[in-house]
GROMACS .gro file of C-alpha atoms in nm:
model
  211
    1MET     CA    1   0.005   0.001  -0.001
    2ASP     CA    2   0.122   0.352  -0.086
    3ARG     CA    3   0.082   0.642   0.160
    4LYS     CA    4  -0.248   0.753  -0.001
    5ALA     CA    5  -0.394   0.410   0.044
    6ILE     CA    6  -0.280   0.387   0.404
    7HIS     CA    7  -0.446   0.718   0.481
    8ALA     CA    8  -0.768   0.592   0.308
    9ALA     CA    9  -0.766   0.280   0.524
   10THR     CA   10  -0.713   0.481   0.835
   11ALA     CA   11  -1.008   0.716   0.747
   12GLN     CA   12  -1.224   0.413   0.670
   13GLU     CA   13  -1.158   0.254   1.016
   14ARG     CA   14  -1.232   0.588   1.177
   15ARG     CA   15  -1.577   0.588   1.010
   16ARG     CA   16  -1.635   0.228   1.108
   17ILE     CA   17  -1.575   0.322   1.467
   18ALA     CA   18  -1.799   0.625   1.436
   19ASP     CA   19  -2.078   0.412   1.299
   20LEU     CA   20  -2.029   0.165   1.577
   21ILE     CA   21  -2.047   0.435   1.846
   22ASP     CA   22  -2.379   0.554   1.699
   23ASP     CA   23  -2.523   0.212   1.750
   24LEU     CA   24  -2.418   0.153   2.111
   25ASP     CA   25  -2.643   0.212   2.408
   26GLU     CA   26  -2.541   0.385   2.733
   27ILE     CA   27  -2.436   0.060   2.910
   28GLN     CA   28  -2.217  -0.034   2.618
   29LEU     CA   29  -2.064   0.312   2.597
   30ALA     CA   30  -1.975   0.282   2.971
   31THR     CA   31  -1.815  -0.060   2.931
   32ALA     CA   32  -1.450  -0.062   3.027
   33SER     CA   33  -1.233  -0.075   2.716
   34LEU     CA   34  -0.892  -0.245   2.672
   35CYS     CA   35  -0.736   0.097   2.724
   36GLU     CA   36  -0.675   0.106   3.097
   37GLY     CA   37  -0.889   0.363   3.272
   38TRP     CA   38  -1.107   0.451   2.973
   39ASP     CA   39  -1.453   0.331   2.888
   40VAL     CA   40  -1.562   0.271   2.531
   41LYS     CA   41  -1.699   0.629   2.490
   42THR     CA   42  -1.368   0.784   2.608
   43VAL     CA   43  -1.174   0.573   2.347
   44GLY     CA   44  -1.393   0.730   2.080
   45ALA     CA   45  -1.342   1.068   2.242
   46HIS     CA   46  -0.968   1.018   2.234
   47LEU     CA   47  -0.976   0.959   1.859
   48VAL     CA   48  -1.173   1.282   1.811
   49SER     CA   49  -0.957   1.497   2.053
   50PHE     CA   50  -0.629   1.404   1.887
   51LEU     CA   51  -0.768   1.481   1.536
   52ALA     CA   52  -0.933   1.807   1.653
   53GLU     CA   53  -0.649   1.936   1.859
   54GLY     CA   54  -0.350   1.801   1.670
   55THR     CA   55  -0.023   1.659   1.796
   56LEU     CA   56   0.146   1.995   1.851
   57ARG     CA   57  -0.129   2.128   2.074
   58VAL     CA   58  -0.140   1.803   2.278
   59SER     CA   59   0.237   1.829   2.316
   60ARG     CA   60   0.202   2.178   2.447
   61LEU     CA   61  -0.072   2.070   2.683
   62GLY     CA   62   0.160   1.798   2.801
   63MET     CA   63   0.430   2.051   2.897
   64HIS     CA   64   0.182   2.232   3.124
   65SER     CA   65   0.020   1.914   3.272
   66GLY     CA   66   0.334   1.723   3.366
   67GLY     CA   67   0.367   1.498   3.063
   68SER     CA   68   0.202   1.403   2.735
   69ASP     CA   69   0.020   1.100   2.880
   70GLY     CA   70  -0.168   1.333   3.124
   71ALA     CA   71  -0.259   1.571   2.841
   72ILE     CA   72  -0.390   1.292   2.629
   73ASP     CA   73  -0.599   1.161   2.901
   74GLU     CA   74  -0.726   1.512   2.993
   75ALA     CA   75  -0.833   1.586   2.636
   76ALA     CA   76  -1.002   1.246   2.594
   77ARG     CA   77  -1.199   1.287   2.911
   78ARG     CA   78  -1.304   1.635   2.819
   79TYR     CA   79  -1.434   1.525   2.485
   80ALA     CA   80  -1.610   1.221   2.641
   81GLU     CA   81  -1.834   1.472   2.834
   82ARG     CA   82  -2.008   1.523   2.504
   83PRO     CA   83  -2.306   1.315   2.382
   84ALA     CA   84  -2.195   0.999   2.194
   85THR     CA   85  -2.376   1.113   1.884
   86GLN     CA   86  -2.165   1.428   1.879
   87ILE     CA   87  -1.846   1.227   1.924
   88ALA     CA   88  -1.944   0.990   1.642
   89ALA     CA   89  -2.038   1.278   1.408
   90ARG     CA   90  -1.718   1.467   1.481
   91LEU     CA   91  -1.503   1.159   1.424
   92ARG     CA   92  -1.685   1.108   1.095
   93ASP     CA   93  -1.620   1.462   0.994
   94LEU     CA   94  -1.245   1.433   1.077
   95ALA     CA   95  -1.193   1.092   0.925
   96ASP     CA   96  -0.983   1.217   0.643
   97HIS     CA   97  -0.792   1.454   0.849
   98ARG     CA   98  -0.411   1.435   0.851
   99TYR     CA   99  -0.195   1.574   1.116
  100GLY     CA  100   0.030   1.877   1.059
  101ARG     CA  101   0.381   1.902   1.185
  102PRO     CA  102   0.539   1.709   1.346
  103PRO     CA  103   0.403   1.435   1.116
  104PRO     CA  104   0.352   1.088   1.263
  105GLN     CA  105   0.427   0.804   1.024
  106ALA     CA  106   0.116   0.697   0.829
  107PRO     CA  107   0.153   0.331   0.920
  108GLY     CA  108   0.167   0.427   1.283
  109LEU     CA  109  -0.168   0.619   1.264
  110LEU     CA  110  -0.323   0.309   1.094
  111ALA     CA  111  -0.193   0.080   1.364
  112GLU     CA  112  -0.336   0.316   1.627
  113VAL     CA  113  -0.680   0.331   1.492
  114LEU     CA  114  -0.691  -0.045   1.437
  115ALA     CA  115  -0.583  -0.112   1.781
  116HIS     CA  116  -0.846   0.127   1.928
  117SER     CA  117  -1.108  -0.053   1.717
  118GLY     CA  118  -1.014  -0.366   1.907
  119ASP     CA  119  -1.002  -0.178   2.236
  120ILE     CA  120  -1.369  -0.110   2.178
  121ARG     CA  121  -1.498  -0.424   2.003
  122ILE     CA  122  -1.340  -0.696   2.210
  123PRO     CA  123  -1.472  -0.597   2.560
  124LEU     CA  124  -1.817  -0.562   2.396
  125GLY     CA  125  -1.794  -0.918   2.263
  126LEU     CA  126  -1.802  -0.795   1.903
  127PRO     CA  127  -1.585  -0.969   1.631
  128LEU     CA  128  -1.265  -0.785   1.547
  129GLU     CA  129  -1.268  -0.827   1.164
  130LEU     CA  130  -0.998  -0.613   1.016
  131ASP     CA  131  -0.907  -0.578   0.646
  132PRO     CA  132  -0.600  -0.804   0.597
  133GLN     CA  133  -0.386  -0.569   0.389
  134PRO     CA  134  -0.410  -0.268   0.625
  135THR     CA  135  -0.359  -0.507   0.922
  136ALA     CA  136  -0.044  -0.643   0.765
  137ILE     CA  137   0.081  -0.282   0.707
  138ALA     CA  138   0.017  -0.199   1.074
  139LEU     CA  139   0.204  -0.509   1.189
  140ASP     CA  140   0.494  -0.415   0.959
  141PHE     CA  141   0.516  -0.080   1.168
  142LEU     CA  142   0.455  -0.241   1.515
  143ALA     CA  143   0.725  -0.507   1.454
  144GLY     CA  144   0.961  -0.263   1.288
  145PRO     CA  145   1.264  -0.086   1.432
  146VAL     CA  146   1.076   0.234   1.555
  147PRO     CA  147   0.716   0.157   1.652
  148ILE     CA  148   0.693   0.500   1.823
  149GLY     CA  149   0.431   0.544   2.097
  150LEU     CA  150   0.277   0.201   2.049
  151VAL     CA  151   0.524  -0.078   2.134
  152PRO     CA  152   0.824  -0.067   2.370
  153LEU     CA  153   1.130  -0.141   2.176
  154ARG     CA  154   1.219  -0.464   2.362
  155ARG     CA  155   0.867  -0.618   2.373
  156LEU     CA  156   0.891  -0.805   2.044
  157ARG     CA  157   1.268  -0.874   2.045
  158GLY     CA  158   1.343  -1.239   1.971
  159ILE     CA  159   0.981  -1.314   1.885
  160CYS     CA  160   0.823  -1.411   1.546
  161LEU     CA  161   0.457  -1.330   1.489
  162ARG     CA  162   0.307  -1.572   1.254
  163ALA     CA  163  -0.042  -1.514   1.103
  164THR     CA  164  -0.272  -1.806   1.063
  165ASP     CA  165  -0.506  -1.623   0.836
  166MET     CA  166  -0.252  -1.490   0.586
  167ASP     CA  167   0.090  -1.596   0.466
  168ARG     CA  168   0.291  -1.341   0.664
  169THR     CA  169   0.539  -1.337   0.953
  170TRP     CA  170   0.693  -1.048   1.140
  171GLY     CA  171   1.024  -1.065   1.339
  172LYS     CA  172   1.254  -1.360   1.405
  173GLY     CA  173   1.275  -1.586   1.709
  174GLN     CA  174   1.032  -1.775   1.917
  175GLU     CA  175   0.703  -1.810   1.729
  176ILE     CA  176   0.363  -1.675   1.836
  177ARG     CA  177   0.077  -1.789   1.603
  178GLY     CA  178  -0.274  -1.654   1.564
  179ARG     CA  179  -0.494  -1.436   1.343
  180ALA     CA  180  -0.334  -1.109   1.233
  181ALA     CA  181  -0.589  -0.899   1.427
  182GLU     CA  182  -0.506  -1.074   1.756
  183LEU     CA  183  -0.128  -1.045   1.680
  184LEU     CA  184  -0.178  -0.675   1.629
  185MET     CA  185  -0.362  -0.638   1.966
  186ALA     CA  186  -0.099  -0.848   2.145
  187ALA     CA  187   0.186  -0.639   1.998
  188VAL     CA  188   0.032  -0.324   2.156
  189GLY     CA  189   0.007  -0.501   2.486
  190ARG     CA  190  -0.360  -0.606   2.513
  191THR     CA  191  -0.360  -0.915   2.732
  192ALA     CA  192  -0.727  -0.997   2.659
  193VAL     CA  193  -0.623  -1.153   2.326
  194LEU     CA  194  -0.338  -1.360   2.446
  195ASP     CA  195  -0.552  -1.670   2.506
  196ALA     CA  196  -0.646  -1.667   2.142
  197LEU     CA  197  -0.275  -1.710   2.051
  198ASP     CA  198  -0.027  -2.002   2.089
  199GLY     CA  199   0.332  -2.088   2.036
  200PRO     CA  200   0.658  -2.103   2.236
  201GLY     CA  201   0.701  -1.730   2.238
  202LEU     CA  202   0.371  -1.656   2.407
  203PRO     CA  203   0.498  -1.700   2.775
  204VAL     CA  204   0.780  -1.453   2.689
  205LEU     CA  205   0.535  -1.199   2.558
  206ARG     CA  206   0.306  -1.238   2.864
  207GLN     CA  207   0.593  -1.177   3.091
  208ARG     CA  208   0.714  -0.862   2.899
  209ILE     CA  209   0.362  -0.713   2.892
  210SER     CA  210   0.291  -0.778   3.264
  211GLY     CA  211   0.655  -0.677   3.369
   0.00000   0.00000   0.00000
């Protein structure tokens, strides 16, 4: 996929999440997501807040709030005070938005939105069905040399991720096997998917995530 196609896939997943948020009731919106400390609604609000405010503004907020993580959390919770219909509509409006400077890598933005889709769908008991090609591109980034902001550098060292639903592997070492969607979620540290995987590298990954 070229950069334009990656941006299109990212926008499409943002719209899918917006459509999903529109369909959820209040109990589902309040369900704890796989993002620690955030419910489903707040994950959607986070996607909107970063698009609406941009990386530069969030970075500046981080300087005043003691760190970028605190600024990200603050912005997400602020947007989560809005009605879910407004969050969904705003996410749909901003789906094609591209960040200004400093520019995150396009595959990283794709990996982030796919991961957040899982953060919402999995705890709701909804299937995580991701388009294979964008998922492979996202895993290329996550298992690559600089998966900035999503995967600690040592987490996947010495591990080979092998997809059972496509002919692809990522990395070298002890193998972990499973669907590409679950491999993606495991790479970003979501323990909820680990029981769907197998292979000799799985205990190593469990330890690194928990440790």
